[in-house]
Amino acid sequence: MSTATTTAKPPVTAPPPTVRLPRLLPSAALATAVLVCLATAWTAAVLWQAAPADGTWSWTLRTVAVVGALASLAVLKPAGQAIRAAARARKAATERERLAEARAEAAEARESAWVTVGASAAVLLLTALTLFLLANDHAVQATFFSPEAIASSAADVARAFGTNVFIAVAAEVLVLVWGLLLAVAKLAPGRAGRPLRLLATAYIDVFRAVPSIVVIYLIGFGLPLAQIPGLSALTPTWAAVLALTLTYGAYVAEVYRAGIDSIHWSQTAASRSLGLSHARTLRHVVVPQAVRRVVPPLLNDFIGLQKDTALVTVIGTIDAFNQARIYASNDFNLSSVTVVAALFVVITIPQTRLADRLLARSGTASKSD
């Protein structure tokens, strides 16, 4: 009987840990930062030369040039951090007990390098915009941002902008009521509510398909031509309010409907089991809960409505855009229209941030629920 001999296998050893070191990225980030600083300095020199000989506008342009050139130097800071972190990572990688430190330094080097690339891209975009404004002997700046034209038209354009604000506020109030009525009609239950559902659906589909400017034109010129009692005597401002109410009521109705459908069916079932009718269930249970959920999308729709008030110029309403067009025609300059754009930006951005905040809050609340 023979005994089998076994050959002992050598133990399997794990490969030594390695560190993925950043090699070209930090150097490329530093080179990009240096090129961006040189491009910004050249643009600042061009802007300095393009400034008028004297006056407030001259000092404004030269101040912008100096501040822009100095601010662009900030991109060198993360580039230097990337280079130093990469050097520390290479040094730590040579010692086995410092591999964790080497990985951390390598990660910091990559992050700082990409921060440099992102900041450099932003600076390059601003530099390109500045060069665009200075193009053709700064004709672009003179056409859209002439200080003299802005100063002469700003007061009248701002006063006319009050018409836009009034149209927007009046239309928003009416849209809240009209959109809710359409949403309730579209959700009318049973066979008895079928005609209302069909009419509401047809209305919503039609007015969501027709451009706002077409509705404004038809209402503004069609009602006086048709000599409809009570409606033909509307002023252009109230005709614009009516047209925007009809158009945005369709959009808001869908927002309301989505909010009502988002309420759990058990709420309706519990209300009906307690003896509440369908109308009372909507009024006291479903709609109050739905309104809280639809406030953020309603704000987004109202921002769009607010911008569409500029379309009322087609029916002769003296709003901010129409007033700006008068100045633009007289001065052969579009800086007055830039004032209109700035006014819309000033009142729209806070509403946009508020809508984003409400959306984030509603999303957090829904996750906690």
Short mmCIF file of C-alpha atoms in Angstrom, two decimals:
data_model
loop_
_atom_site.label_atom_id
_atom_site.label_comp_id
_atom_site.label_asym_id
_atom_site.label_seq_id
_atom_site.Cartn_x
_atom_site.Cartn_y
_atom_site.Cartn_z
CA MET A 1 0.00 0.00 0.00
CA SER A 2 1.59 3.23 -1.21
CA THR A 3 1.22 6.57 0.34
CA ALA A 4 0.41 9.47 -1.96
CA THR A 5 2.72 12.39 -1.75
CA THR A 6 1.21 15.87 -1.97
CA THR A 7 3.07 18.92 -3.19
CA ALA A 8 2.49 21.97 -1.02
CA LYS A 9 1.32 25.00 -3.01
CA PRO A 10 2.80 28.37 -2.20
CA PRO A 11 0.44 30.71 -0.33
CA VAL A 12 -1.49 33.18 -2.43
CA THR A 13 -0.44 36.69 -1.61
CA ALA A 14 -2.46 39.74 -2.47
CA PRO A 15 -0.86 42.25 -4.81
CA PRO A 16 0.57 45.27 -3.11
CA PRO A 17 -1.87 48.15 -2.91
CA THR A 18 -1.38 50.92 -5.41
CA VAL A 19 -2.36 54.54 -5.63
CA ARG A 20 -3.74 56.11 -8.81
CA LEU A 21 -1.78 59.32 -8.96
CA PRO A 22 -2.91 62.34 -10.99
CA ARG A 23 -0.21 63.09 -13.53
CA LEU A 24 -1.27 65.38 -16.37
CA LEU A 25 -4.48 66.82 -14.92
CA PRO A 26 -2.92 69.24 -12.35
CA SER A 27 -0.41 70.53 -14.92
CA ALA A 28 -3.14 70.97 -17.54
CA ALA A 29 -5.28 72.83 -15.00
CA LEU A 30 -2.41 75.19 -14.17
CA ALA A 31 -1.73 75.84 -17.85
CA THR A 32 -5.42 76.54 -18.42
CA ALA A 33 -5.53 78.97 -15.50
CA VAL A 34 -2.47 80.86 -16.80
CA LEU A 35 -3.95 81.12 -20.30
CA VAL A 36 -7.25 82.35 -18.87
CA CYS A 37 -5.48 85.04 -16.84
CA LEU A 38 -3.58 86.20 -19.93
CA ALA A 39 -6.77 86.30 -22.01
CA THR A 40 -8.57 88.26 -19.30
CA ALA A 41 -5.70 90.72 -19.00
CA TRP A 42 -5.76 91.29 -22.75
CA THR A 43 -9.53 91.81 -22.67
CA ALA A 44 -9.15 94.25 -19.79
CA ALA A 45 -6.61 96.23 -21.84
CA VAL A 46 -9.01 96.35 -24.78
CA LEU A 47 -11.83 97.47 -22.49
CA TRP A 48 -9.61 100.17 -21.00
CA GLN A 49 -8.79 101.53 -24.45
CA ALA A 50 -12.43 101.37 -25.55
CA ALA A 51 -13.56 103.53 -22.64
CA PRO A 52 -14.39 107.17 -23.45
CA ALA A 53 -11.85 109.85 -22.62
CA ASP A 54 -13.77 111.15 -19.60
CA GLY A 55 -17.08 110.92 -17.80
CA THR A 56 -18.77 108.51 -15.44
CA TRP A 57 -19.10 105.79 -18.07
CA SER A 58 -15.35 105.95 -18.68
CA TRP A 59 -14.50 105.32 -15.03
CA THR A 60 -17.12 102.58 -14.86
CA LEU A 61 -15.61 100.68 -17.80
CA ARG A 62 -12.08 101.08 -16.52
CA THR A 63 -13.07 99.93 -13.05
CA VAL A 64 -14.73 96.86 -14.56
CA ALA A 65 -11.57 96.17 -16.56
CA VAL A 66 -9.28 96.34 -13.51
CA VAL A 67 -11.61 94.36 -11.24
CA GLY A 68 -12.13 91.69 -13.91
CA ALA A 69 -8.41 91.27 -14.49
CA LEU A 70 -7.69 90.98 -10.77
CA ALA A 71 -10.63 88.62 -10.17
CA SER A 72 -9.40 86.25 -12.89
CA LEU A 73 -6.26 85.63 -10.82
CA ALA A 74 -8.45 83.65 -8.43
CA VAL A 75 -8.34 80.66 -10.79
CA LEU A 76 -4.64 80.28 -10.00
CA LYS A 77 -5.39 79.34 -6.37
CA PRO A 78 -7.09 75.96 -7.00
CA ALA A 79 -4.51 75.24 -9.71
CA GLY A 80 -1.70 75.73 -7.21
CA GLN A 81 -3.54 73.58 -4.69
CA ALA A 82 -3.82 70.81 -7.29
CA ILE A 83 -0.09 70.93 -8.04
CA ARG A 84 0.86 70.84 -4.35
CA ALA A 85 -1.60 68.04 -3.55
CA ALA A 86 -0.28 65.97 -6.47
CA ALA A 87 3.30 66.41 -5.22
CA ARG A 88 2.29 65.33 -1.70
CA ALA A 89 0.46 62.31 -3.14
CA ARG A 90 3.55 61.19 -5.09
CA LYS A 91 5.72 61.55 -2.02
CA ALA A 92 3.31 59.64 0.23
CA ALA A 93 2.88 56.85 -2.35
CA THR A 94 6.52 55.83 -1.95
CA GLU A 95 5.88 54.68 1.62
CA ARG A 96 3.57 51.72 2.18
CA GLU A 97 2.25 52.95 5.51
CA ARG A 98 1.14 56.27 3.96
CA LEU A 99 -0.97 54.88 1.12
CA ALA A 100 -4.21 56.14 2.65
CA GLU A 101 -2.75 59.63 2.86
CA ALA A 102 -1.59 59.35 -0.75
CA ARG A 103 -5.09 58.44 -1.92
CA ALA A 104 -6.57 61.40 -0.05
CA GLU A 105 -4.00 63.80 -1.52
CA ALA A 106 -4.59 62.40 -5.01
CA ALA A 107 -8.34 62.91 -4.66
CA GLU A 108 -7.78 66.49 -3.47
CA ALA A 109 -5.49 67.14 -6.45
CA ARG A 110 -8.13 65.92 -8.91
CA GLU A 111 -10.88 67.94 -7.26
CA SER A 112 -8.80 71.14 -7.21
CA ALA A 113 -7.84 70.61 -10.85
CA TRP A 114 -11.45 70.24 -11.94
CA VAL A 115 -12.40 73.29 -9.86
CA THR A 116 -9.77 75.19 -11.82
CA VAL A 117 -11.18 73.95 -15.13
CA GLY A 118 -14.74 74.92 -14.15
CA ALA A 119 -13.73 78.38 -12.92
CA SER A 120 -11.62 78.93 -16.03
CA ALA A 121 -14.56 78.04 -18.26
CA ALA A 122 -16.76 80.57 -16.44
CA VAL A 123 -14.11 83.28 -16.79
CA LEU A 124 -13.69 82.50 -20.48
CA LEU A 125 -17.44 82.83 -21.05
CA LEU A 126 -17.48 86.23 -19.34
CA THR A 127 -14.44 87.28 -21.36
CA ALA A 128 -16.10 86.21 -24.60
CA LEU A 129 -19.23 88.17 -23.64
CA THR A 130 -17.12 91.25 -22.96
CA LEU A 131 -15.37 90.93 -26.33
CA PHE A 132 -18.77 90.54 -28.00
CA LEU A 133 -19.93 93.79 -26.43
CA LEU A 134 -16.75 95.49 -27.62
CA ALA A 135 -17.03 94.11 -31.16
CA ASN A 136 -17.22 96.46 -34.14
CA ASP A 137 -15.84 99.42 -32.18
CA HIS A 138 -18.17 98.59 -29.22
CA ALA A 139 -21.23 99.05 -31.47
CA VAL A 140 -23.02 96.21 -29.65
CA GLN A 141 -22.65 97.98 -26.33
CA ALA A 142 -23.78 101.27 -27.82
CA THR A 143 -26.85 99.62 -29.37
CA PHE A 144 -28.08 97.71 -26.33
CA PHE A 145 -26.48 99.41 -23.32
CA SER A 146 -26.16 103.08 -24.17
CA PRO A 147 -26.13 105.02 -20.85
CA GLU A 148 -27.72 108.08 -22.44
CA ALA A 149 -30.58 106.12 -24.01
CA ILE A 150 -31.18 104.17 -20.80
CA ALA A 151 -31.25 107.33 -18.70
CA SER A 152 -33.68 109.11 -21.04
CA SER A 153 -36.15 106.22 -21.32
CA ALA A 154 -35.97 104.49 -17.93
CA ALA A 155 -38.55 106.66 -16.15
CA ASP A 156 -41.26 106.40 -18.82
CA VAL A 157 -40.62 102.69 -19.38
CA ALA A 158 -40.84 102.01 -15.63
CA ARG A 159 -44.16 103.89 -15.39
CA ALA A 160 -45.53 101.93 -18.36
CA PHE A 161 -44.32 98.74 -16.69
CA GLY A 162 -47.00 99.33 -14.08
CA THR A 163 -49.53 98.37 -16.77
CA ASN A 164 -47.80 95.02 -17.18
CA VAL A 165 -47.89 94.45 -13.43
CA PHE A 166 -51.58 95.37 -13.25
CA ILE A 167 -52.47 93.03 -16.14
CA ALA A 168 -50.49 90.20 -14.56
CA VAL A 169 -52.02 90.59 -11.08
CA ALA A 170 -55.60 90.97 -12.36
CA ALA A 171 -55.24 87.99 -14.68
CA GLU A 172 -53.70 85.84 -11.95
CA VAL A 173 -56.62 86.47 -9.61
CA LEU A 174 -59.15 85.58 -12.31
CA VAL A 175 -57.11 82.59 -13.47
CA LEU A 176 -57.13 81.08 -9.98
CA VAL A 177 -60.94 81.04 -9.98
CA TRP A 178 -61.45 80.14 -13.64
CA GLY A 179 -58.87 77.35 -13.59
CA LEU A 180 -60.44 75.78 -10.49
CA LEU A 181 -63.89 75.84 -12.11
CA LEU A 182 -62.50 74.13 -15.21
CA ALA A 183 -60.72 71.50 -13.11
CA VAL A 184 -63.87 70.71 -11.12
CA ALA A 185 -65.87 70.50 -14.35
CA LYS A 186 -63.34 68.12 -15.87
CA LEU A 187 -63.59 65.90 -12.77
CA ALA A 188 -67.40 65.92 -12.64
CA PRO A 189 -68.45 62.33 -11.75
CA GLY A 190 -70.92 59.97 -13.36
CA ARG A 191 -73.07 60.17 -16.44
CA ALA A 192 -74.57 63.47 -15.33
CA GLY A 193 -71.15 65.09 -15.38
CA ARG A 194 -70.13 63.76 -18.79
CA PRO A 195 -71.22 66.88 -20.76
CA LEU A 196 -69.25 69.08 -18.38
CA ARG A 197 -66.22 66.83 -18.68
CA LEU A 198 -66.35 66.94 -22.47
CA LEU A 199 -66.75 70.71 -22.62
CA ALA A 200 -63.99 71.33 -20.08
CA THR A 201 -61.64 68.93 -21.87
CA ALA A 202 -62.34 70.54 -25.25
CA TYR A 203 -61.78 74.03 -23.83
CA ILE A 204 -58.50 73.06 -22.16
CA ASP A 205 -57.21 71.33 -25.28
CA VAL A 206 -58.08 74.26 -27.55
CA PHE A 207 -56.67 77.05 -25.41
CA ARG A 208 -53.50 75.15 -24.63
CA ALA A 209 -52.97 74.71 -28.36
CA VAL A 210 -53.60 78.30 -29.49
CA PRO A 211 -50.70 80.75 -28.92
CA SER A 212 -51.34 83.51 -26.40
CA ILE A 213 -50.67 86.26 -28.93
CA VAL A 214 -53.42 84.92 -31.19
CA VAL A 215 -55.95 84.92 -28.35
CA ILE A 216 -54.93 88.45 -27.37
CA TYR A 217 -55.33 89.63 -30.96
CA LEU A 218 -58.74 87.98 -31.37
CA ILE A 219 -60.05 89.36 -28.08
CA GLY A 220 -58.53 92.81 -28.48
CA PHE A 221 -59.80 93.42 -32.03
CA GLY A 222 -62.58 90.85 -32.37
CA LEU A 223 -64.81 91.97 -29.51
CA PRO A 224 -65.03 95.63 -30.66
CA LEU A 225 -65.77 94.49 -34.22
CA ALA A 226 -68.47 92.07 -33.07
CA GLN A 227 -70.15 94.80 -30.97
CA ILE A 228 -70.91 92.35 -28.14
CA PRO A 229 -72.81 94.21 -25.39
CA GLY A 230 -70.65 94.76 -22.34
CA LEU A 231 -67.53 93.24 -23.93
CA SER A 232 -66.99 95.48 -26.93
CA ALA A 233 -66.46 98.46 -24.61
CA LEU A 234 -63.47 96.85 -22.84
CA THR A 235 -60.31 98.89 -22.82
CA PRO A 236 -57.19 97.31 -24.34
CA THR A 237 -55.87 96.66 -20.83
CA TRP A 238 -58.95 94.72 -19.71
CA ALA A 239 -59.11 92.95 -23.06
CA ALA A 240 -55.56 91.74 -22.39
CA VAL A 241 -56.61 90.60 -18.91
CA LEU A 242 -59.53 88.64 -20.39
CA ALA A 243 -57.36 87.05 -23.08
CA LEU A 244 -54.66 85.95 -20.64
CA THR A 245 -57.31 84.63 -18.25
CA LEU A 246 -58.84 82.48 -20.98
CA THR A 247 -55.44 81.15 -22.06
CA TYR A 248 -53.81 80.51 -18.71
CA GLY A 249 -57.02 79.21 -17.18
CA ALA A 250 -56.50 76.11 -19.33
CA TYR A 251 -52.97 75.57 -18.00
CA VAL A 252 -53.93 76.23 -14.38
CA ALA A 253 -56.91 73.87 -14.70
CA GLU A 254 -54.52 71.01 -15.46
CA VAL A 255 -52.38 71.98 -12.47
CA TYR A 256 -55.43 71.94 -10.23
CA ARG A 257 -56.56 68.60 -11.69
CA ALA A 258 -53.17 67.03 -11.03
CA GLY A 259 -53.26 68.31 -7.47
CA ILE A 260 -56.76 66.94 -6.88
CA ASP A 261 -55.83 63.57 -8.36
CA SER A 262 -52.80 63.40 -6.07
CA ILE A 263 -55.02 63.30 -2.98
CA HIS A 264 -55.39 59.72 -1.84
CA TRP A 265 -58.73 58.14 -2.68
CA SER A 266 -59.26 57.23 0.96
CA GLN A 267 -59.85 60.91 1.73
CA THR A 268 -62.81 60.99 -0.66
CA ALA A 269 -64.09 57.61 0.52
CA ALA A 270 -63.99 58.65 4.17
CA SER A 271 -65.79 61.91 3.41
CA ARG A 272 -68.51 60.21 1.42
CA SER A 273 -68.97 57.58 4.12
CA LEU A 274 -69.66 60.40 6.57
CA GLY A 275 -72.49 61.62 4.38
CA LEU A 276 -70.78 64.49 2.54
CA SER A 277 -71.83 65.06 -1.05
CA HIS A 278 -69.34 65.15 -3.92
CA ALA A 279 -69.37 68.96 -3.97
CA ARG A 280 -68.87 69.27 -0.21
CA THR A 281 -66.12 66.65 -0.32
CA LEU A 282 -64.27 68.70 -2.92
CA ARG A 283 -64.85 71.94 -1.05
CA HIS A 284 -63.99 70.87 2.48
CA VAL A 285 -61.60 67.93 2.05
CA VAL A 286 -59.95 67.50 -1.34
CA VAL A 287 -59.44 71.01 -2.71
CA PRO A 288 -57.85 72.50 0.46
CA GLN A 289 -55.26 69.72 0.47
CA ALA A 290 -54.69 69.96 -3.29
CA VAL A 291 -54.16 73.73 -3.23
CA ARG A 292 -51.18 73.39 -0.90
CA ARG A 293 -49.56 70.95 -3.32
CA VAL A 294 -50.10 73.00 -6.47
CA VAL A 295 -48.72 76.32 -5.21
CA PRO A 296 -45.18 75.79 -6.65
CA PRO A 297 -46.35 74.84 -10.20
CA LEU A 298 -48.91 77.66 -10.06
CA LEU A 299 -46.08 80.10 -9.42
CA ASN A 300 -44.26 78.77 -12.49
CA ASP A 301 -47.37 79.32 -14.61
CA PHE A 302 -47.76 82.83 -13.24
CA ILE A 303 -44.17 83.63 -14.14
CA GLY A 304 -45.01 82.68 -17.72
CA LEU A 305 -48.18 84.76 -17.58
CA GLN A 306 -46.19 87.71 -16.31
CA LYS A 307 -43.80 87.52 -19.25
CA ASP A 308 -46.66 87.16 -21.73
CA THR A 309 -48.02 90.55 -20.67
CA ALA A 310 -45.47 91.98 -23.14
CA LEU A 311 -47.62 90.50 -25.93
CA VAL A 312 -50.40 93.00 -25.27
CA THR A 313 -48.50 95.48 -27.43
CA VAL A 314 -50.22 93.94 -30.48
CA ILE A 315 -53.56 95.50 -29.45
CA GLY A 316 -52.17 98.94 -28.69
CA THR A 317 -51.80 98.79 -24.92
CA ILE A 318 -49.13 101.23 -23.76
CA ASP A 319 -47.14 98.82 -21.67
CA ALA A 320 -43.41 98.83 -21.01
CA PHE A 321 -42.51 97.12 -24.28
CA ASN A 322 -44.66 99.45 -26.37
CA GLN A 323 -43.20 102.48 -24.60
CA ALA A 324 -39.71 101.13 -25.21
CA ARG A 325 -40.48 100.63 -28.90
CA ILE A 326 -41.44 104.30 -29.17
CA TYR A 327 -38.08 105.34 -27.75
CA ALA A 328 -36.25 102.80 -29.92
CA SER A 329 -37.93 104.16 -33.05
CA ASN A 330 -37.09 107.75 -32.15
CA ASP A 331 -33.49 107.14 -31.05
CA PHE A 332 -32.60 104.27 -33.43
CA ASN A 333 -31.29 102.48 -30.35
CA LEU A 334 -32.49 99.41 -28.45
CA SER A 335 -31.27 100.33 -24.99
CA SER A 336 -34.82 101.18 -23.93
CA VAL A 337 -35.84 97.59 -24.72
CA THR A 338 -32.95 96.44 -22.53
CA VAL A 339 -34.59 98.40 -19.69
CA VAL A 340 -37.78 96.36 -20.23
CA ALA A 341 -35.79 93.13 -20.08
CA ALA A 342 -34.11 94.27 -16.86
CA LEU A 343 -37.47 95.11 -15.25
CA PHE A 344 -38.86 91.66 -16.06
CA VAL A 345 -35.70 90.04 -14.69
CA VAL A 346 -35.93 92.02 -11.45
CA ILE A 347 -39.49 90.88 -10.68
CA THR A 348 -39.21 87.37 -12.12
CA ILE A 349 -36.06 86.03 -10.46
CA PRO A 350 -37.38 86.37 -6.85
CA GLN A 351 -40.53 84.52 -7.88
CA THR A 352 -38.44 81.81 -9.53
CA ARG A 353 -36.34 81.35 -6.40
CA LEU A 354 -39.52 81.24 -4.29
CA ALA A 355 -41.01 78.56 -6.57
CA ASP A 356 -37.80 76.50 -6.32
CA ARG A 357 -37.83 76.80 -2.54
CA LEU A 358 -41.46 75.73 -2.32
CA LEU A 359 -40.79 72.79 -4.63
CA ALA A 360 -37.85 71.69 -2.48
CA ARG A 361 -39.93 72.05 0.67
CA SER A 362 -42.82 70.06 -0.79
CA GLY A 363 -40.39 67.36 -1.93
CA THR A 364 -38.89 67.13 1.57
CA ALA A 365 -42.36 66.99 3.13
CA SER A 366 -43.46 64.20 0.80
CA LYS A 367 -40.35 62.14 1.65
CA SER A 368 -40.96 62.55 5.36
CA ASP A 369 -44.57 61.46 4.91
#
